[in-house]
Coordinates of C-alpha atoms in Angstrom, one line a residue:
M1 CA -122.6 -1.8 38.9
S2 CA -123.6 -5.3 37.8
D3 CA -125.9 -8.2 38.8
A4 CA -123.9 -10.8 40.7
S5 CA -126.6 -13.4 40.9
D6 CA -125.1 -15.6 38.1
M7 CA -121.4 -15.3 39.1
N8 CA -119.3 -18.4 39.1
T9 CA -117.2 -19.1 42.1
P10 CA -113.4 -18.7 41.4
Q11 CA -110.7 -19.7 43.7
P12 CA -110.0 -17.1 46.4
V13 CA -107.2 -14.7 45.5
P14 CA -104.6 -13.9 48.1
V15 CA -105.8 -11.3 50.5
P16 CA -103.7 -9.4 53.2
Q17 CA -103.2 -11.2 56.4
T18 CA -104.3 -9.9 59.8
A19 CA -103.1 -10.4 63.3
R20 CA -103.4 -13.9 64.8
V21 CA -106.2 -14.0 67.3
P22 CA -107.2 -16.5 69.9
Q23 CA -110.4 -18.5 69.7
T24 CA -113.1 -17.8 72.3
A25 CA -115.8 -20.3 73.3
Q26 CA -119.5 -19.4 73.6
Q27 CA -122.7 -21.3 73.4
G28 CA -126.0 -21.4 71.5
Q29 CA -128.3 -23.7 69.5
P30 CA -127.0 -24.6 66.0
V31 CA -129.4 -24.5 63.1
P32 CA -131.1 -27.9 62.5
A33 CA -130.7 -30.1 59.4
A34 CA -130.1 -27.7 56.5
P35 CA -132.4 -27.3 53.5
Q36 CA -131.2 -28.1 50.0
P37 CA -129.6 -25.2 48.1
A38 CA -131.7 -23.9 45.2
H39 CA -129.2 -24.8 42.5
Q40 CA -129.1 -28.5 43.4
E41 CA -131.6 -30.7 41.6
Q42 CA -131.0 -34.0 43.5
P43 CA -131.1 -34.3 47.3
V44 CA -127.7 -34.5 48.9
E45 CA -126.5 -35.3 52.4
P46 CA -126.5 -32.0 54.3
A47 CA -123.2 -30.9 55.8
A48 CA -123.0 -31.3 59.6
P49 CA -124.0 -28.2 61.5
V50 CA -121.3 -26.3 63.4
P51 CA -121.4 -27.8 66.9
P52 CA -122.1 -25.5 69.8
V53 CA -119.3 -24.8 72.2
R54 CA -119.5 -24.2 75.9
I55 CA -119.4 -20.9 77.7
P56 CA -116.4 -20.7 80.1
P57 CA -117.2 -19.4 83.6
T58 CA -115.9 -15.9 82.8
A59 CA -117.9 -15.4 79.6
Q60 CA -121.0 -14.2 81.3
A61 CA -118.9 -11.3 82.8
L62 CA -118.2 -9.7 79.4
P63 CA -117.6 -5.9 79.7
V64 CA -120.6 -3.8 78.9
H65 CA -118.8 -2.2 75.9
T66 CA -118.1 -5.5 74.1
L67 CA -120.1 -8.3 72.5
Q68 CA -120.3 -12.0 72.9
Y69 CA -118.3 -13.7 70.1
R70 CA -116.7 -16.8 68.7
F71 CA -114.0 -17.6 66.1
D72 CA -113.9 -20.4 63.5
G73 CA -111.2 -21.2 61.0
P74 CA -107.4 -20.9 60.7
E75 CA -105.8 -18.5 63.1
D76 CA -103.5 -17.1 60.5
A77 CA -106.2 -16.4 57.9
P78 CA -107.7 -12.9 57.3
V79 CA -110.7 -12.1 59.4
L80 CA -114.2 -12.1 58.1
V81 CA -116.8 -10.7 60.5
I82 CA -120.4 -11.9 60.2
G83 CA -123.3 -10.2 61.9
P84 CA -126.8 -11.6 62.7
S85 CA -130.3 -10.2 62.2
L86 CA -132.7 -9.0 65.0
G87 CA -134.0 -11.9 67.0
T88 CA -131.4 -14.5 65.8
T89 CA -128.0 -15.7 67.0
W90 CA -124.8 -16.3 65.3
H91 CA -126.1 -19.8 64.4
M92 CA -128.1 -18.3 61.6
W93 CA -124.8 -18.5 59.7
D94 CA -124.0 -22.1 60.6
R95 CA -124.4 -23.4 57.0
Q96 CA -121.9 -20.9 55.6
I97 CA -119.1 -21.7 58.1
P98 CA -117.6 -25.0 56.6
E99 CA -116.8 -23.3 53.3
L100 CA -115.9 -19.8 54.6
T101 CA -113.5 -21.2 57.1
Q102 CA -111.4 -22.8 54.3
H103 CA -110.3 -19.2 53.4
W104 CA -111.0 -16.9 56.4
R105 CA -110.9 -16.7 60.1
V106 CA -114.6 -16.2 60.7
F107 CA -115.7 -14.0 63.6
R108 CA -119.3 -14.2 64.7
F109 CA -121.0 -12.2 67.4
D110 CA -124.4 -12.0 69.1
L111 CA -126.4 -8.9 69.6
P112 CA -126.9 -7.9 73.3
G113 CA -129.4 -10.2 75.0
H114 CA -129.5 -12.6 72.1
G115 CA -128.2 -16.2 72.3
G116 CA -127.5 -15.9 76.0
A117 CA -125.3 -12.8 75.6
P118 CA -125.4 -10.3 78.5
A119 CA -128.4 -8.1 78.4
H120 CA -126.9 -4.7 78.0
P121 CA -129.4 -2.9 75.8
V122 CA -128.3 -0.7 72.9
T123 CA -130.6 1.9 71.3
A124 CA -128.4 3.0 68.4
V125 CA -126.8 1.2 65.5
T126 CA -123.7 3.4 66.0
E127 CA -123.3 2.1 69.5
L128 CA -123.6 -1.5 68.3
S129 CA -120.8 -0.7 65.8
D130 CA -118.7 0.8 68.6
R131 CA -119.1 -2.3 70.8
L132 CA -118.1 -4.5 67.9
L133 CA -115.0 -2.5 67.2
A134 CA -114.1 -2.4 70.9
T135 CA -114.4 -6.3 70.9
L136 CA -112.2 -6.5 67.8
D137 CA -109.7 -4.0 69.1
G138 CA -109.2 -6.0 72.3
L139 CA -108.4 -9.0 70.1
G140 CA -105.9 -7.1 67.9
V141 CA -108.1 -7.3 64.7
Q142 CA -107.6 -4.0 62.8
R143 CA -108.9 -4.9 59.3
F144 CA -111.5 -7.3 58.2
G145 CA -114.2 -8.2 55.7
Y146 CA -117.8 -7.8 56.9
A147 CA -121.1 -9.5 56.1
G148 CA -124.3 -8.8 58.0
C149 CA -128.0 -9.6 57.7
S150 CA -130.7 -7.1 58.4
I151 CA -129.6 -5.1 61.5
G152 CA -126.3 -6.8 61.1
G153 CA -126.1 -5.2 57.7
A154 CA -126.9 -1.8 59.2
I155 CA -123.9 -2.3 61.5
G156 CA -121.7 -3.0 58.5
A157 CA -122.9 0.0 56.6
D158 CA -122.3 2.2 59.7
L159 CA -118.7 0.8 59.9
A160 CA -118.1 1.5 56.3
L161 CA -119.3 5.1 56.8
R162 CA -117.5 5.9 60.1
H163 CA -114.5 3.6 60.0
P164 CA -113.8 3.0 56.2
H165 CA -110.1 2.1 56.8
R166 CA -111.2 -0.9 58.9
V167 CA -113.5 -2.6 56.4
A168 CA -111.7 -4.4 53.5
S169 CA -114.9 -5.6 51.8
L170 CA -118.7 -5.5 52.6
A171 CA -121.7 -7.7 52.1
L172 CA -125.2 -6.3 53.0
V173 CA -127.7 -9.2 53.3
A174 CA -131.4 -8.4 53.5
A175 CA -130.5 -4.8 54.4
S176 CA -131.9 -1.4 53.8
P177 CA -130.7 2.2 54.1
R178 CA -133.9 2.7 56.2
F179 CA -135.8 -0.3 57.7
G180 CA -139.5 0.4 57.2
S181 CA -140.7 3.3 59.3
A182 CA -139.8 4.5 62.7
D183 CA -143.5 4.2 63.7
E184 CA -143.5 0.5 62.8
F185 CA -140.5 -0.4 65.0
R186 CA -141.6 1.7 67.9
Q187 CA -145.1 0.0 67.8
R188 CA -143.3 -3.3 67.7
G189 CA -141.5 -2.2 70.9
V190 CA -144.9 -1.4 72.5
V191 CA -146.2 -4.9 71.6
V192 CA -143.1 -6.6 73.2
R193 CA -143.2 -4.4 76.3
T194 CA -146.9 -5.3 76.8
N195 CA -147.0 -8.9 75.7
G196 CA -143.4 -10.2 75.7
L197 CA -141.8 -11.8 72.7
E198 CA -144.4 -14.4 72.0
P199 CA -146.1 -12.3 69.3
M200 CA -142.8 -11.7 67.6
A201 CA -141.9 -15.4 67.9
R202 CA -145.2 -16.5 66.4
T203 CA -144.9 -14.3 63.4
A204 CA -141.1 -14.8 62.8
P205 CA -141.6 -17.7 60.3
E206 CA -143.8 -15.7 58.0
R207 CA -141.4 -12.7 58.1
W208 CA -138.2 -14.8 57.7
F209 CA -139.1 -17.7 55.3
T210 CA -141.1 -18.4 52.2
P211 CA -144.4 -20.4 52.8
G212 CA -143.1 -23.4 51.0
F213 CA -139.9 -23.6 53.0
A214 CA -141.8 -23.1 56.3
A215 CA -144.1 -26.0 55.4
A216 CA -141.3 -28.3 54.4
Q217 CA -138.9 -27.5 57.2
P218 CA -140.8 -27.5 60.5
A219 CA -137.6 -28.2 62.5
I220 CA -136.0 -25.0 61.3
V221 CA -139.2 -23.1 61.8
E222 CA -139.3 -24.2 65.5
W223 CA -135.6 -23.4 65.8
A224 CA -136.3 -19.8 64.5
V225 CA -139.2 -19.4 66.9
Q226 CA -137.1 -20.5 69.9
M227 CA -134.3 -18.0 69.0
V228 CA -136.8 -15.2 69.4
R229 CA -138.4 -16.6 72.5
T230 CA -135.0 -16.8 74.3
T231 CA -134.0 -13.2 73.4
D232 CA -134.1 -10.6 76.2
P233 CA -137.2 -8.5 75.7
G234 CA -135.5 -5.2 76.8
C235 CA -132.6 -5.8 74.4
Y236 CA -135.1 -6.6 71.6
I237 CA -137.0 -3.4 72.3
A238 CA -133.8 -1.4 72.3
A239 CA -132.8 -2.9 69.0
C240 CA -136.2 -1.8 67.6
E241 CA -135.4 1.7 68.7
A242 CA -132.0 1.5 67.0
L243 CA -133.7 0.4 63.7
A244 CA -136.4 3.1 64.1
A245 CA -133.6 5.8 64.2
F246 CA -131.4 4.3 61.4
D247 CA -131.5 6.2 58.2
I248 CA -128.5 6.5 55.9
R249 CA -130.3 7.2 52.6
G250 CA -128.4 10.5 52.2
E251 CA -125.0 9.0 53.0
L252 CA -124.8 6.0 50.7
G253 CA -122.4 7.8 48.4
R254 CA -119.8 7.9 51.1
I255 CA -119.5 4.1 51.3
T256 CA -116.4 3.5 49.3
V257 CA -115.6 -0.2 50.0
P258 CA -116.5 -2.9 47.5
T259 CA -120.0 -3.9 48.4
L260 CA -122.2 -6.9 47.6
V261 CA -126.0 -6.3 48.2
L262 CA -127.7 -9.7 48.6
V263 CA -131.4 -10.1 48.9
G264 CA -134.0 -12.9 48.8
A265 CA -136.3 -12.5 45.8
E266 CA -139.3 -13.1 48.1
D267 CA -138.2 -11.0 51.0
R268 CA -141.2 -9.0 52.3
V269 CA -139.2 -7.3 55.1
T270 CA -136.3 -5.7 53.2
G271 CA -137.1 -6.7 49.6
P272 CA -135.4 -6.2 46.2
G273 CA -136.6 -2.5 46.2
D274 CA -134.5 -1.8 49.3
A275 CA -131.6 -3.7 47.8
R276 CA -131.7 -1.7 44.5
T277 CA -131.8 1.6 46.6
L278 CA -128.5 0.5 48.2
V279 CA -126.9 -0.5 44.9
A280 CA -128.0 2.8 43.3
G281 CA -126.5 4.8 46.1
I282 CA -123.2 3.0 46.8
P283 CA -120.6 3.7 44.2
D284 CA -118.9 0.2 44.1
A285 CA -121.9 -2.1 44.7
R286 CA -123.3 -5.2 42.9
L287 CA -126.7 -6.8 43.3
A288 CA -127.3 -10.5 44.0
L289 CA -131.0 -11.6 43.9
V290 CA -131.4 -15.1 45.4
P291 CA -134.5 -17.0 44.1
G292 CA -136.6 -19.0 46.5
A293 CA -135.5 -17.1 49.6
S294 CA -137.1 -14.6 52.0
H295 CA -135.5 -12.5 54.7
L296 CA -133.2 -15.2 56.2
A297 CA -131.6 -16.1 52.9
P298 CA -128.5 -17.6 54.5
V299 CA -130.7 -20.2 56.2
E300 CA -133.2 -20.8 53.4
Q301 CA -130.8 -21.0 50.5
P302 CA -127.4 -21.6 52.2
G303 CA -125.6 -22.9 49.1
A304 CA -126.4 -20.0 46.9
V305 CA -125.6 -17.4 49.6
T306 CA -122.3 -19.2 50.4
D307 CA -121.3 -19.2 46.8
L308 CA -122.0 -15.5 46.4
L309 CA -120.1 -14.6 49.6
L310 CA -117.1 -16.7 48.5
T311 CA -117.1 -15.0 45.1
H312 CA -117.4 -11.5 46.5
F313 CA -114.9 -11.7 49.3
S314 CA -112.4 -13.5 47.1
T315 CA -112.4 -10.9 44.3
A316 CA -113.3 -7.6 46.1
W317 CA -111.0 -7.3 49.0
Q318 CA -109.7 -3.7 49.2
D319 CA -106.3 -2.9 50.8
T320 CA -108.0 -0.3 52.9
L321 CA -104.9 0.5 55.0
A322 CA -103.2 1.7 51.9
A323 CA -106.2 3.1 50.0
I324 CA -107.6 5.3 52.8
P325 CA -105.6 7.7 55.0
V326 CA -105.8 6.8 58.6
P327 CA -104.6 8.6 61.8
P328 CA -100.9 7.7 62.6
F329 CA -102.1 6.4 66.0
V330 CA -105.2 4.1 66.3
P331 CA -106.3 3.9 70.0
Q332 CA -107.0 0.6 71.6
L333 CA -110.7 1.4 71.9
S334 CA -112.1 2.7 68.7
T335 CA -113.5 6.2 68.3
P336 CA -115.4 7.5 65.2
V337 CA -113.0 8.3 62.4
L338 CA -114.3 10.5 59.6
P339 CA -112.8 10.6 56.1
I340 CA -110.1 13.2 55.8
A341 CA -111.9 15.0 53.0
E342 CA -114.8 15.8 55.3
I343 CA -112.7 17.7 57.8
T344 CA -113.5 21.4 57.2
A345 CA -113.2 24.6 59.0
A346 CA -115.9 25.3 61.6
T347 CA -118.8 27.3 60.2
P348 CA -121.5 29.2 62.1
Q349 CA -124.5 26.9 62.8
P350 CA -127.8 28.0 61.1
G351 CA -130.6 29.1 63.2
T352 CA -128.7 30.8 66.0
G353 CA -129.7 34.2 67.2
T354 CA -127.6 37.1 68.3
T355 CA -127.1 35.4 71.7
G356 CA -125.6 32.4 70.0
R357 CA -128.4 30.1 71.3
A358 CA -129.3 27.4 68.9
D359 CA -132.8 27.4 67.4
P360 CA -134.9 24.7 69.2
Y361 CA -137.1 24.0 66.1
E362 CA -135.1 21.1 64.6
P363 CA -134.5 19.4 68.0
G364 CA -138.2 20.0 68.8
M365 CA -139.3 18.4 65.5
K366 CA -137.1 15.4 66.1
V367 CA -138.5 14.8 69.6
R368 CA -142.1 15.5 68.4
R369 CA -141.7 12.7 65.8
E370 CA -140.1 10.3 68.2
V371 CA -142.8 10.8 70.8
L372 CA -145.9 11.2 68.6
G373 CA -144.9 9.2 65.6
D374 CA -144.1 10.2 62.0
A375 CA -147.6 9.4 60.8
H376 CA -149.3 11.7 63.3
V377 CA -146.8 14.5 62.7
D378 CA -147.0 14.2 59.0
R379 CA -150.8 14.4 59.1
T380 CA -150.7 17.4 61.3
M381 CA -148.2 19.3 59.2
A382 CA -149.9 18.3 55.9
A383 CA -153.2 19.8 57.3
S384 CA -151.6 23.0 58.3
D385 CA -152.0 26.1 56.1
D386 CA -151.2 29.8 56.2
F387 CA -153.6 30.3 59.1
T388 CA -152.1 27.5 61.3
D389 CA -148.5 27.4 60.2
D390 CA -147.3 29.8 62.8
F391 CA -149.1 27.9 65.6
Q392 CA -147.5 24.6 64.5
E393 CA -144.1 26.3 64.5
L394 CA -144.7 27.6 68.0
V395 CA -145.7 24.2 69.3
T396 CA -142.7 22.5 67.7
R397 CA -140.2 25.2 68.8
Y398 CA -141.4 25.7 72.4
A399 CA -143.5 22.8 73.6
W400 CA -141.2 20.2 72.0
G401 CA -137.9 22.0 71.5
E402 CA -137.9 23.9 74.8
V403 CA -139.7 21.7 77.3
W404 CA -139.7 18.1 76.0
T405 CA -135.9 18.3 75.3
R406 CA -135.1 19.4 78.9
G407 CA -133.1 17.0 81.0
G408 CA -134.8 17.4 84.3
L409 CA -137.4 14.6 83.6
D410 CA -137.3 11.5 81.5
R411 CA -139.9 11.0 78.8
R412 CA -141.8 8.4 80.8
T413 CA -142.3 11.0 83.6
R414 CA -143.3 13.7 81.2
S415 CA -145.9 11.4 79.7
C416 CA -147.4 10.8 83.2
V417 CA -147.5 14.6 83.8
T418 CA -149.1 15.2 80.3
L419 CA -151.8 12.5 80.8
T420 CA -152.7 13.9 84.2
A421 CA -152.8 17.5 82.8
L422 CA -155.1 16.6 79.9
V423 CA -157.6 14.7 82.1
T424 CA -157.5 17.6 84.7
S425 CA -158.2 20.3 82.1
G426 CA -160.8 18.2 80.2
H427 CA -158.8 18.3 77.0
L428 CA -159.7 14.7 76.1
E429 CA -159.5 15.4 72.4
S430 CA -155.7 15.2 72.8
L431 CA -155.6 12.3 75.1
A432 CA -155.5 9.5 72.6
V433 CA -152.4 10.7 70.9
H434 CA -150.6 11.1 74.2
V435 CA -151.6 7.6 75.4
R436 CA -149.9 6.4 72.2
A437 CA -147.0 8.6 73.1
A438 CA -146.8 7.2 76.6
L439 CA -146.6 3.7 75.3
R440 CA -143.8 4.7 73.0
N441 CA -142.0 6.4 75.9
G442 CA -142.0 3.2 77.8
L443 CA -145.1 3.2 80.0
T444 CA -146.9 -0.1 80.2
P445 CA -150.7 -0.3 80.1
A446 CA -150.6 -1.1 83.8
E447 CA -148.7 2.1 84.5
I448 CA -151.1 4.2 82.4
K449 CA -154.0 2.6 84.4
E450 CA -152.3 3.8 87.7
V451 CA -151.9 7.3 86.3
L452 CA -155.6 7.4 85.5
M453 CA -156.6 5.9 88.8
Q454 CA -154.6 8.7 90.5
T455 CA -156.5 11.3 88.3
A456 CA -159.8 9.8 89.4
V457 CA -159.1 10.7 93.0
Y458 CA -157.8 14.2 92.4
C459 CA -159.6 15.2 89.2
G460 CA -162.9 13.5 89.5
V461 CA -164.5 10.2 88.5
P462 CA -166.4 11.5 85.4
A463 CA -163.2 12.9 83.8
A464 CA -161.3 9.7 84.6
S465 CA -164.1 7.5 83.3
A466 CA -164.0 9.2 79.9
A467 CA -160.2 9.0 80.0
F468 CA -160.3 5.3 80.7
S469 CA -162.6 4.7 77.7
I470 CA -160.2 6.6 75.4
A471 CA -157.1 4.9 76.8
Q472 CA -158.6 1.5 76.6
T473 CA -159.3 1.8 72.9
V474 CA -155.8 3.1 72.2
I475 CA -154.1 0.4 74.2
Q476 CA -156.0 -2.3 72.5
E477 CA -155.0 -0.9 69.1
E478 CA -151.3 -0.3 69.9
T479 CA -150.6 -3.6 71.8
T480 CA -152.2 -5.9 69.2
P481 CA -149.6 -7.2 66.8
R482 CA -150.0 -6.0 63.3
P483 CA -149.8 -8.4 60.4

């Protein structure tokens, strides 16, 4: 592994051709006048932004299993797929397009509900990858290079893990094997569900750009804010759930394609530490640290990022169809393909009893963490000892593994029942944690209020009064954006 930050840009070497694909037209707002690249000492005239194109009447009726997309560049060039970050559109890559399209057919896509794309929410990175592959399959694109920023990088890593024969080369920009904590992203979903996207829009500049850039480029800051404001809230929340569940720290060694890990030196969202974790775990990976850039490095330092992408994809394009065995028949709509080496004989699953029934402990712990949050569960388990261990196991196995995993009620309804039961029984010491759980499970503060109003009628005003006081404090804490 080597540091790629000081690489010179050679001429692209020949890379295998892919199928000719038609161009589709979509719309969006291009990035405003570009900032100057870090390596330029004198101001230069910025390149013209890629102009927006119009949506044809049929574009809004895209199938649920595909994504909104556009092509730029020669139709007979190899395809380079570029993925956006959460809260942005494909226009975050506008500054890279003029140079990349000299060598590649660039395919850009929008996340669901972003950039005017149809609002079909997705709560898993794997499902986003599947939708992307379904879109490419429909266009006849079987093999491609891939570069993605943030959640776009997560999509690229998932493609390299589950469909290695499709990815010729990979660039992970401002990415991580695990984005922060699950609690952080689920709390962000609670804030958006309660307040809309305005809190996320207001804080986007400080998350995405360095302070100096934000002060010097107010037009780009406003552009970034408007991208967030025009995103569908439900799709934003779903993407937060996808990032909360994303964790490939134990699988990095299975990414076999040549990989560039690119990060802004001042990125406070997925910083150099996350980048070094990726480089340490991926066998064929190089690190590129971009000075003077934060999370949206392609926007803040477009020249440096473009040079690094040109170098990487020109020199590290793997002939994946020859290098990795693939099934003799590839279906039109992609399905997960595992590396041949991982196919083994079936083995008995651990934790099964004599009846063959799976032990509910692991599913119970998974649901317990999703509903109550990692921080709460970690505190509870850390405080357990020989006296309480058996009780914690019982709660995890039966309350969470046997009941909360049942399909008869959704989690929102189970939260309503739980809140009512706690107020009725007077167990208010557990109410705060389950108000937080109810918010995570999708209940709004208004809906929680209605549950407590109902308990006031059937369980008594004094009990409901105490419950309102506890819930009010929790809701204020959980729905206030955190710095």
